[in-house]
PDB file of C-alpha atoms and ligand atoms in Angstrom:
ATOM      1  CA  MET A 283     130.925   4.605 141.401  1.00 95.00           C
ATOM      2  CA  LEU A 284     131.158   8.207 141.260  1.00 98.00           C
ATOM      3  CA  GLU A 285     130.245   9.953 137.722  1.00 98.00           C
ATOM      4  CA  LEU A 286     130.873  13.624 137.268  1.00 98.00           C
ATOM      5  CA  GLN A 287     129.346  14.956 134.057  1.00 98.00           C
ATOM      6  CA  ARG A 288     130.680  18.665 132.599  1.00 98.00           C
ATOM      7  CA  LEU A 289     130.526  19.756 136.427  1.00 98.00           C
ATOM      8  CA  ALA A 290     131.317  23.654 136.680  1.00 98.00           C
ATOM      9  CA  LYS A 291     130.820  26.173 139.167  1.00 97.00           C
ATOM     10  CA  ARG A 292     130.955  29.915 138.322  1.00 96.00           C
ATOM     11  CA  ALA A 293     133.475  32.288 139.671  1.00 93.00           C
ATOM     12  CA  PHE A 294     131.844  34.705 142.088  1.00 88.00           C
ATOM     13  CA  ASN A 295     133.595  37.769 140.992  1.00 78.00           C
ATOM     14  CA  GLN A 296     133.120  37.836 136.960  1.00 72.00           C
ATOM     15  CA  GLU A 297     135.727  39.725 135.511  1.00 75.00           C
ATOM     16  CA  PRO A 298     135.586  40.225 131.792  1.00 73.00           C
ATOM     17  CA  SER A 299     139.664  39.280 131.877  1.00 71.00           C
ATOM     18  CA  LYS A 300     139.354  36.172 133.696  1.00 80.00           C
ATOM     19  CA  SER A 301     137.260  32.866 133.648  1.00 85.00           C
ATOM     20  CA  PRO A 302     133.734  32.850 134.492  1.00 89.00           C
ATOM     21  CA  TYR A 303     134.317  29.755 136.090  1.00 95.00           C
ATOM     22  CA  THR A 304     136.304  28.648 139.454  1.00 96.00           C
ATOM     23  CA  PHE A 305     136.500  25.269 137.897  1.00 97.00           C
ATOM     24  CA  CYS A 306     134.188  23.844 134.491  1.00 96.00           C
ATOM     25  CA  ASN A 307     133.715  20.448 132.331  1.00 96.00           C
ATOM     26  CA  ILE A 308     134.620  18.200 134.715  1.00 98.00           C
ATOM     27  CA  THR A 309     133.626  15.158 133.283  1.00 98.00           C
ATOM     28  CA  LYS A 310     135.259  11.849 135.575  1.00 98.00           C
ATOM     29  CA  THR A 311     134.346   8.400 136.837  1.00 98.00           C
ATOM     30  CA  ILE A 312     135.509   7.192 139.889  1.00 98.00           C
ATOM     31  CA  GLU A 313     135.480   3.547 140.623  1.00 97.00           C
ATOM     32  CA  GLN A 314     134.908   2.151 143.648  1.00 97.00           C
ATOM     33  CA  ALA A 315     137.945   2.029 146.247  1.00 98.00           C
ATOM     34  CA  GLU A 316     140.105   4.026 143.792  1.00 98.00           C
ATOM     35  CA  ARG A 317     142.947   6.704 145.967  1.00 98.00           C
ATOM     36  CA  ILE A 318     143.071   9.827 143.396  1.00 98.00           C
ATOM     37  CA  ALA A 319     145.051  12.650 144.672  1.00 98.00           C
ATOM     38  CA  LEU A 320     143.767  16.190 143.501  1.00 98.00           C
ATOM     39  CA  ILE A 321     146.792  18.564 143.303  1.00 98.00           C
ATOM     40  CA  GLY A 322     147.656  22.016 141.871  1.00 97.00           C
ATOM     41  CA  ALA A 323     148.329  25.661 142.519  1.00 95.00           C
ATOM     42  CA  SER A 324     146.871  27.623 145.464  1.00 95.00           C
ATOM     43  CA  GLY A 325     143.182  29.051 144.416  1.00 93.00           C
ATOM     44  CA  GLN A 326     142.962  27.024 141.320  1.00 95.00           C
ATOM     45  CA  GLY A 327     139.676  25.552 143.046  1.00 96.00           C
ATOM     46  CA  LYS A 328     140.691  22.135 144.402  1.00 97.00           C
ATOM     47  CA  SER A 329     138.629  23.080 148.162  1.00 97.00           C
ATOM     48  CA  THR A 330     135.433  24.083 145.828  1.00 97.00           C
ATOM     49  CA  LEU A 331     135.337  20.870 143.881  1.00 98.00           C
ATOM     50  CA  LEU A 332     135.670  18.842 146.674  1.00 98.00           C
ATOM     51  CA  ARG A 333     132.625  20.814 148.640  1.00 98.00           C
ATOM     52  CA  THR A 334     130.993  20.830 145.294  1.00 98.00           C
ATOM     53  CA  ILE A 335     131.157  17.355 145.062  1.00 98.00           C
ATOM     54  CA  SER A 336     129.791  16.818 148.725  1.00 98.00           C
ATOM     55  CA  LEU A 337     127.495  19.516 147.837  1.00 98.00           C
ATOM     56  CA  LEU A 338     128.128  21.486 150.953  1.00 96.00           C
ATOM     57  CA  ASN A 339     128.162  23.926 146.922  1.00 97.00           C
ATOM     58  CA  MET A 340     125.505  23.037 144.762  1.00 97.00           C
ATOM     59  CA  PRO A 341     127.201  22.855 141.164  1.00 97.00           C
ATOM     60  CA  ASP A 342     125.717  25.544 138.594  1.00 97.00           C
ATOM     61  CA  GLU A 343     126.155  23.438 135.659  1.00 97.00           C
ATOM     62  CA  GLY A 344     126.536  20.018 135.217  1.00 98.00           C
ATOM     63  CA  GLU A 345     125.119  16.288 136.635  1.00 97.00           C
ATOM     64  CA  MET A 346     126.471  13.814 139.343  1.00 98.00           C
ATOM     65  CA  SER A 347     125.844  10.604 140.122  1.00 98.00           C
ATOM     66  CA  PHE A 348     126.661   8.130 142.682  1.00 98.00           C
ATOM     67  CA  ASP A 349     126.175   4.467 142.063  1.00 96.00           C
ATOM     68  CA  GLY A 350     123.894   5.438 138.926  1.00 96.00           C
ATOM     69  CA  VAL A 351     121.598   7.717 141.208  1.00 97.00           C
ATOM     70  CA  ALA A 352     121.636  11.380 140.255  1.00 97.00           C
ATOM     71  CA  PHE A 353     122.356  14.003 143.419  1.00 97.00           C
ATOM     72  CA  ARG A 354     119.051  15.738 142.309  1.00 96.00           C
ATOM     73  CA  GLU A 355     116.848  12.705 143.266  1.00 96.00           C
ATOM     74  CA  VAL A 356     118.849  12.126 146.286  1.00 94.00           C
ATOM     75  CA  GLY A 357     118.827  15.229 147.996  1.00 92.00           C
ATOM     76  CA  PRO A 358     121.951  17.140 150.133  1.00 94.00           C
ATOM     77  CA  ARG A 359     121.296  15.341 153.180  1.00 90.00           C
ATOM     78  CA  ASN A 360     121.300  11.487 151.816  1.00 92.00           C
ATOM     79  CA  TRP A 361     124.233  12.338 149.585  1.00 96.00           C
ATOM     80  CA  ARG A 362     126.665  13.615 152.336  1.00 93.00           C
ATOM     81  CA  LYS A 363     125.727  10.292 154.312  1.00 91.00           C
ATOM     82  CA  GLN A 364     127.872   8.489 151.397  1.00 95.00           C
ATOM     83  CA  ILE A 365     130.016  11.156 150.246  1.00 97.00           C
ATOM     84  CA  CYS A 366     132.301  12.986 153.230  1.00 96.00           C
ATOM     85  CA  TYR A 367     133.791  16.058 152.958  1.00 97.00           C
ATOM     86  CA  VAL A 368     136.611  16.836 155.894  1.00 97.00           C
ATOM     87  CA  ALA A 369     137.468  20.149 155.947  1.00 94.00           C
ATOM     88  CA  GLN A 370     141.178  22.034 155.201  1.00 87.00           C
ATOM     89  CA  GLN A 371     140.123  23.983 158.186  1.00 90.00           C
ATOM     90  CA  ALA A 372     138.367  21.238 160.362  1.00 93.00           C
ATOM     91  CA  VAL A 373     135.265  22.658 162.680  1.00 91.00           C
ATOM     92  CA  MET A 374     134.770  21.709 165.815  1.00 96.00           C
ATOM     93  CA  LEU A 375     130.870  21.499 167.118  1.00 94.00           C
ATOM     94  CA  PRO A 376     129.973  23.187 170.621  1.00 95.00           C
ATOM     95  CA  GLY A 377     130.281  20.740 173.197  1.00 96.00           C
ATOM     96  CA  SER A 378     133.290  18.272 174.235  1.00 97.00           C
ATOM     97  CA  VAL A 379     135.620  15.761 171.718  1.00 97.00           C
ATOM     98  CA  GLU A 380     133.052  12.889 172.575  1.00 95.00           C
ATOM     99  CA  ALA A 381     129.709  15.081 171.681  1.00 96.00           C
ATOM    100  CA  ASN A 382     131.908  15.921 168.380  1.00 96.00           C
ATOM    101  CA  LEU A 383     132.348  11.909 167.547  1.00 96.00           C
ATOM    102  CA  THR A 384     129.024  11.136 169.116  1.00 95.00           C
ATOM    103  CA  ILE A 385     127.166  13.360 166.731  1.00 89.00           C
ATOM    104  CA  SER A 386     127.332  11.758 163.220  1.00 80.00           C
ATOM    105  CA  SER A 387     125.765   8.952 164.479  1.00 82.00           C
ATOM    106  CA  LYS A 388     123.122  10.735 166.359  1.00 84.00           C
ATOM    107  CA  LEU A 389     122.264  12.808 162.970  1.00 80.00           C
ATOM    108  CA  HIS A 390     121.995   9.561 160.979  1.00 78.00           C
ATOM    109  CA  GLY A 391     120.507   7.144 163.270  1.00 82.00           C
ATOM    110  CA  ARG A 392     123.134   4.983 164.174  1.00 83.00           C
ATOM    111  CA  SER A 393     124.188   3.781 167.333  1.00 88.00           C
ATOM    112  CA  PHE A 394     128.049   5.056 168.002  1.00 90.00           C
ATOM    113  CA  ASP A 395     130.770   2.452 167.674  1.00 91.00           C
ATOM    114  CA  LEU A 396     132.998   3.281 170.855  1.00 90.00           C
ATOM    115  CA  LYS A 397     135.388   0.282 170.530  1.00 93.00           C
ATOM    116  CA  LEU A 398     136.277   1.602 166.336  1.00 94.00           C
ATOM    117  CA  ALA A 399     136.328   5.042 167.708  1.00 95.00           C
ATOM    118  CA  GLU A 400     138.918   4.298 170.648  1.00 95.00           C
ATOM    119  CA  ARG A 401     141.103   2.314 167.964  1.00 95.00           C
ATOM    120  CA  LEU A 402     140.881   4.853 165.392  1.00 96.00           C
ATOM    121  CA  LEU A 403     142.375   8.069 168.138  1.00 96.00           C
ATOM    122  CA  GLN A 404     144.858   5.466 169.140  1.00 95.00           C
ATOM    123  CA  THR A 405     145.805   4.670 165.375  1.00 94.00           C
ATOM    124  CA  ALA A 406     145.568   8.691 165.149  1.00 95.00           C
ATOM    125  CA  GLY A 407     148.285   9.462 167.764  1.00 93.00           C
ATOM    126  CA  LEU A 408     145.174  10.612 170.293  1.00 95.00           C
ATOM    127  CA  SER A 409     144.684   7.975 172.817  1.00 92.00           C
ATOM    128  CA  GLY A 410     145.893  10.122 175.789  1.00 91.00           C
ATOM    129  CA  LEU A 411     143.274  12.921 174.700  1.00 95.00           C
ATOM    130  CA  ASP A 412     140.731  13.762 177.532  1.00 95.00           C
ATOM    131  CA  LEU A 413     137.363  13.123 175.583  1.00 94.00           C
ATOM    132  CA  LYS A 414     135.737  15.586 178.252  1.00 96.00           C
ATOM    133  CA  LYS A 415     138.055  18.159 176.503  1.00 97.00           C
ATOM    134  CA  ASN A 416     135.970  21.301 175.010  1.00 97.00           C
ATOM    135  CA  ALA A 417     136.224  20.748 171.477  1.00 97.00           C
ATOM    136  CA  ARG A 418     137.414  23.945 170.814  1.00 96.00           C
ATOM    137  CA  ASP A 419     140.297  23.992 172.625  1.00 96.00           C
ATOM    138  CA  LEU A 420     141.690  21.282 170.826  1.00 96.00           C
ATOM    139  CA  SER A 421     145.514  22.222 168.720  1.00 94.00           C
ATOM    140  CA  GLY A 422     144.370  22.821 164.938  1.00 92.00           C
ATOM    141  CA  GLY A 423     146.151  19.414 164.501  1.00 93.00           C
ATOM    142  CA  GLU A 424     144.408  17.280 166.966  1.00 95.00           C
ATOM    143  CA  MET A 425     140.777  18.943 165.511  1.00 96.00           C
ATOM    144  CA  GLN A 426     141.964  17.985 161.930  1.00 95.00           C
ATOM    145  CA  ARG A 427     142.510  14.184 163.665  1.00 96.00           C
ATOM    146  CA  ILE A 428     139.651  14.505 165.470  1.00 97.00           C
ATOM    147  CA  ALA A 429     137.101  15.892 162.293  1.00 96.00           C
ATOM    148  CA  LEU A 430     138.930  13.062 160.241  1.00 97.00           C
ATOM    149  CA  ILE A 431     137.910  10.035 162.697  1.00 96.00           C
ATOM    150  CA  ARG A 432     134.092  11.749 162.713  1.00 95.00           C
ATOM    151  CA  ALA A 433     133.888  11.348 159.017  1.00 95.00           C
ATOM    152  CA  LEU A 434     135.158   7.568 159.073  1.00 95.00           C
ATOM    153  CA  LEU A 435     132.808   6.818 162.413  1.00 93.00           C
ATOM    154  CA  LEU A 436     130.097   7.739 159.414  1.00 91.00           C
ATOM    155  CA  ARG A 437     131.498   4.940 157.265  1.00 92.00           C
ATOM    156  CA  PRO A 438     130.767   6.588 153.397  1.00 95.00           C
ATOM    157  CA  LYS A 439     131.818   5.217 150.703  1.00 97.00           C
ATOM    158  CA  VAL A 440     133.498   8.082 149.277  1.00 98.00           C
ATOM    159  CA  LEU A 441     135.857  10.544 151.314  1.00 98.00           C
ATOM    160  CA  LEU A 442     136.960  13.881 150.207  1.00 98.00           C
ATOM    161  CA  LEU A 443     140.118  14.769 151.952  1.00 98.00           C
ATOM    162  CA  ASP A 444     141.194  18.425 152.054  1.00 98.00           C
ATOM    163  CA  GLU A 445     144.790  18.440 153.015  1.00 97.00           C
ATOM    164  CA  ILE A 446     143.796  17.238 156.008  1.00 96.00           C
ATOM    165  CA  THR A 447     147.785  16.433 157.283  1.00 95.00           C
ATOM    166  CA  ALA A 448     148.614  20.387 157.042  1.00 93.00           C
ATOM    167  CA  SER A 449     148.423  21.264 160.554  1.00 89.00           C
ATOM    168  CA  LEU A 450     150.382  17.376 161.471  1.00 92.00           C
ATOM    169  CA  ASP A 451     154.427  17.392 162.289  1.00 93.00           C
ATOM    170  CA  THR A 452     156.007  14.354 160.520  1.00 94.00           C
ATOM    171  CA  VAL A 453     155.120  11.422 163.079  1.00 93.00           C
ATOM    172  CA  ASN A 454     151.237  12.136 163.100  1.00 92.00           C
ATOM    173  CA  THR A 455     151.274  12.578 159.064  1.00 95.00           C
ATOM    174  CA  LYS A 456     152.035   8.957 158.819  1.00 95.00           C
ATOM    175  CA  ALA A 457     149.959   8.159 161.600  1.00 93.00           C
ATOM    176  CA  VAL A 458     147.218   9.582 159.885  1.00 95.00           C
ATOM    177  CA  GLU A 459     148.498   8.020 156.484  1.00 97.00           C
ATOM    178  CA  GLN A 460     148.698   4.527 157.926  1.00 95.00           C
ATOM    179  CA  LEU A 461     145.122   4.674 159.631  1.00 96.00           C
ATOM    180  CA  LEU A 462     143.545   5.947 155.980  1.00 98.00           C
ATOM    181  CA  ALA A 463     146.050   2.985 154.193  1.00 97.00           C
ATOM    182  CA  GLN A 464     144.062   0.290 156.828  1.00 97.00           C
ATOM    183  CA  TRP A 465     140.755   1.594 156.545  1.00 97.00           C
ATOM    184  CA  HIS A 466     140.837   1.529 153.008  1.00 98.00           C
ATOM    185  CA  ALA A 467     141.872  -1.737 152.968  1.00 97.00           C
ATOM    186  CA  ASP A 468     139.698  -2.795 155.628  1.00 96.00           C
ATOM    187  CA  GLU A 469     136.247  -0.897 153.927  1.00 97.00           C
ATOM    188  CA  GLY A 470     137.266  -0.276 150.632  1.00 97.00           C
ATOM    189  CA  THR A 471     136.517   3.367 150.676  1.00 98.00           C
ATOM    190  CA  THR A 472     137.064   5.320 147.565  1.00 98.00           C
ATOM    191  CA  MET A 473     139.221   8.627 147.963  1.00 98.00           C
ATOM    192  CA  LEU A 474     139.790  11.847 146.523  1.00 98.00           C
ATOM    193  CA  TRP A 475     142.292  13.639 148.546  1.00 98.00           C
ATOM    194  CA  VAL A 476     143.745  17.127 148.227  1.00 98.00           C
ATOM    195  CA  THR A 477     147.446  17.583 149.228  1.00 97.00           C
ATOM    196  CA  HIS A 478     150.489  19.704 148.405  1.00 96.00           C
ATOM    197  CA  GLU A 479     152.656  17.377 149.827  1.00 95.00           C
ATOM    198  CA  LEU A 480     154.051  15.231 146.634  1.00 94.00           C
ATOM    199  CA  GLU A 481     155.675  13.113 148.617  1.00 94.00           C
ATOM    200  CA  GLN A 482     152.386  12.351 150.263  1.00 97.00           C
ATOM    201  CA  VAL A 483     150.745  11.519 146.795  1.00 97.00           C
ATOM    202  CA  THR A 484     152.857   8.754 146.024  1.00 94.00           C
ATOM    203  CA  ARG A 485     152.508   7.826 149.373  1.00 96.00           C
ATOM    204  CA  THR A 486     148.540   6.854 149.277  1.00 97.00           C
ATOM    205  CA  CYS A 487     147.230   7.261 146.128  1.00 98.00           C
ATOM    206  CA  GLU A 488     147.342   5.584 142.596  1.00 97.00           C
ATOM    207  CA  ARG A 489     146.074   8.323 140.487  1.00 98.00           C
ATOM    208  CA  VAL A 490     146.434  11.904 139.893  1.00 98.00           C
ATOM    209  CA  TRP A 491     144.003  14.826 139.211  1.00 98.00           C
ATOM    210  CA  PHE A 492     146.080  17.310 138.344  1.00 98.00           C
ATOM    211  CA  MET A 493     144.044  20.922 138.363  1.00 98.00           C
ATOM    212  CA  SER A 494     144.909  24.040 136.204  1.00 97.00           C
ATOM    213  CA  GLY A 495     143.451  26.528 133.486  1.00 94.00           C
ATOM    214  CA  ASN A 496     139.705  25.818 135.926  1.00 93.00           C
ATOM    215  CA  THR A 497     139.562  21.970 134.864  1.00 97.00           C
ATOM    216  CA  ILE A 498     141.193  19.071 135.604  1.00 98.00           C
ATOM    217  CA  MET A 499     143.962  19.317 132.703  1.00 97.00           C
ATOM    218  CA  GLU A 500     145.711  16.039 133.917  1.00 98.00           C
ATOM    219  CA  ASP A 501     144.618  12.740 134.737  1.00 98.00           C
ATOM    220  CA  SER A 502     147.280  10.099 135.138  1.00 97.00           C
ATOM    221  CA  LEU A 503     148.892   7.155 137.306  1.00 97.00           C
ATOM    222  CA  ALA A 504     150.619   9.045 140.059  1.00 97.00           C
ATOM    223  CA  THR A 505     153.821   7.163 138.878  1.00 95.00           C
ATOM    224  CA  ALA A 506     153.467   8.579 135.136  1.00 95.00           C
ATOM    225  CA  PHE A 507     152.565  12.326 136.304  1.00 96.00           C
ATOM    226  CA  PHE A 508     155.514  12.294 138.239  1.00 95.00           C
ATOM    227  CA  THR A 509     158.197  11.334 135.864  1.00 93.00           C
ATOM    228  CA  ARG A 510     156.634  12.642 132.627  1.00 93.00           C
ATOM    229  CA  PRO A 511     153.599  15.123 132.681  1.00 95.00           C
ATOM    230  CA  SER A 512     151.800  15.477 129.806  1.00 94.00           C
ATOM    231  CA  THR A 513     151.220  19.100 129.656  1.00 96.00           C
ATOM    232  CA  ASP A 514     153.572  22.358 129.823  1.00 96.00           C
ATOM    233  CA  ALA A 515     151.477  23.660 133.206  1.00 96.00           C
ATOM    234  CA  GLY A 516     151.937  20.021 134.621  1.00 96.00           C
ATOM    235  CA  ARG A 517     155.654  20.364 133.750  1.00 95.00           C
ATOM    236  CA  THR A 518     156.049  23.848 135.202  1.00 95.00           C
ATOM    237  CA  PHE A 519     154.016  22.552 138.572  1.00 95.00           C
ATOM    238  CA  ILE A 520     156.438  19.942 139.033  1.00 92.00           C
ATOM    239  CA  GLY A 521     159.545  21.910 138.285  1.00 87.00           C
ATOM    240  CA  HIS A 522     158.448  24.576 140.852  1.00 73.00           C
ATOM    241  CA  HIS A 523     158.134  21.651 143.729  1.00 71.00           C
ATOM    242  CA  VAL A 524     161.312  19.822 142.784  1.00 63.00           C
ATOM    243  CA  SER A 525     163.427  23.177 143.352  1.00 56.00           C
ATOM    244  CA  GLU A 526     161.596  24.153 146.049  1.00 57.00           C
ATOM    245  CA  GLU A 527     162.119  20.735 147.888  1.00 54.00           C
ATOM    246  CA  VAL A 528     166.094  20.425 146.227  1.00 51.00           C
ATOM    247  CA  GLN A 529     166.516  24.196 147.678  1.00 49.00           C
ATOM    248  CA  PRO A 530     168.188  23.987 151.394  1.00 47.00           C
TER     249      PRO A 530
HETATM  250  N1  ATP B 636     131.463  28.645 146.530  1.00 88.29           N
HETATM  251  C1  ATP B 636     131.911  29.068 145.315  1.00 88.29           C
HETATM  252  N2  ATP B 636     131.655  29.242 144.272  1.00 88.29           N
HETATM  253  C2  ATP B 636     132.566  29.843 143.259  1.00 88.29           C
HETATM  254  N3  ATP B 636     133.783  30.037 143.565  1.00 88.29           N
HETATM  255  C3  ATP B 636     134.001  29.932 145.034  1.00 88.29           C
HETATM  256  C4  ATP B 636     133.086  29.143 145.486  1.00 88.29           C
HETATM  257  N4  ATP B 636     134.035  29.301 147.205  1.00 88.29           N
HETATM  258  C5  ATP B 636     135.380  29.716 146.628  1.00 88.29           C
HETATM  259  N5  ATP B 636     135.521  29.959 145.501  1.00 88.29           N
HETATM  260  C6  ATP B 636     136.749  30.105 144.616  1.00 88.29           C
HETATM  261  O1  ATP B 636     137.603  29.314 144.395  1.00 88.29           O
HETATM  262  C7  ATP B 636     138.556  29.692 143.940  1.00 88.29           C
HETATM  263  C8  ATP B 636     139.373  28.859 144.569  1.00 88.29           C
HETATM  264  O2  ATP B 636     139.468  28.836 145.925  1.00 88.29           O
HETATM  265  P1  ATP B 636     139.571  27.081 146.592  1.00 88.29           P
HETATM  266  O3  ATP B 636     140.028  27.269 147.955  1.00 88.29           O
HETATM  267  O4  ATP B 636     139.039  26.253 145.671  1.00 88.29           O
HETATM  268  O5  ATP B 636     141.276  26.749 146.032  1.00 88.29           O
HETATM  269  P2  ATP B 636     142.120  25.492 146.191  1.00 88.29           P
HETATM  270  O6  ATP B 636     142.986  25.266 145.221  1.00 88.29           O
HETATM  271  O7  ATP B 636     141.521  24.764 147.585  1.00 88.29           O
HETATM  272  O8  ATP B 636     143.288  26.519 147.276  1.00 88.29           O
HETATM  273  P3  ATP B 636     144.274  26.251 148.130  1.00 88.29           P
HETATM  274  O9  ATP B 636     145.582  25.087 147.852  1.00 88.29           O
HETATM  275  O10 ATP B 636     145.146  27.400 148.608  1.00 88.29           O
HETATM  276  O11 ATP B 636     143.170  25.484 149.513  1.00 88.29           O
HETATM  277  C9  ATP B 636     138.541  31.226 144.774  1.00 88.29           C
HETATM  278  O12 ATP B 636     139.417  32.523 143.999  1.00 88.29           O
HETATM  279  C10 ATP B 636     137.073  31.610 145.796  1.00 88.29           C
HETATM  280  O13 ATP B 636     137.353  32.539 145.731  1.00 88.29           O
HETATM  281 MG1   MG B 637     141.952  24.470 149.412  1.00 88.29          MG
END
């Protein structure tokens, strides 16, 4: 169970007319195996919130604990063994695809599960990929899937997924969604998933956090949010998306 208490991150530029926070006052409990979609307009702080939860950025205020242990007691390195962020812009380490896949097991002192890696590559539509290839020569969509598989091989308890299908075509987007659905069924991993594809939310997550006004404005079942948002900001957000999708 992940607990966030009054979590806040101050904004870089403290303009008097604007909120001093990128996000603030986030108090939430996420139970094991929950799948939550984090949605909201561009620039609301979704990526910053995920990066803060994974301690790639330190929170400026508030507390976080995982299974009852506060983040300050654990330290970022051990925290990130359990709570893993998969970035919006996939970062490949120097070297081959294989080196990128084996690195996390080396760092965490675990043996590399080749069978699992091959199964994940196949399910993600990457079975033909030459593992000796330089990882930085991959396409954006290939990098995103390798970064996801690299994270899964760590078997984290919580996955923080940041627009991980943004560079993928429909077929591969569906392949990644299925891979994660199966992973969730097998491992019971908790997922907090940022996406701008609202149809993806209903396919993949049961719960929605809608970010607006520098905080989580709505927290509801996905079906409830999409049929009847409870705030004006939520209604406007959905209205924009519906009208965009209806336009030719
Ligand atoms: N470490 C940080 N501390 C405070 N603010 C930050 C930090 N990193 C980024 N920001 C600010 O947070 C704001 C929101 O950026 P963020 O990338 O989190 O938005 P987002 O909701 O993920 O947007 P998008 O949907 O376009 O990806 C930006 O104005 C950015 O400058
Ligand atoms: Mg983002």
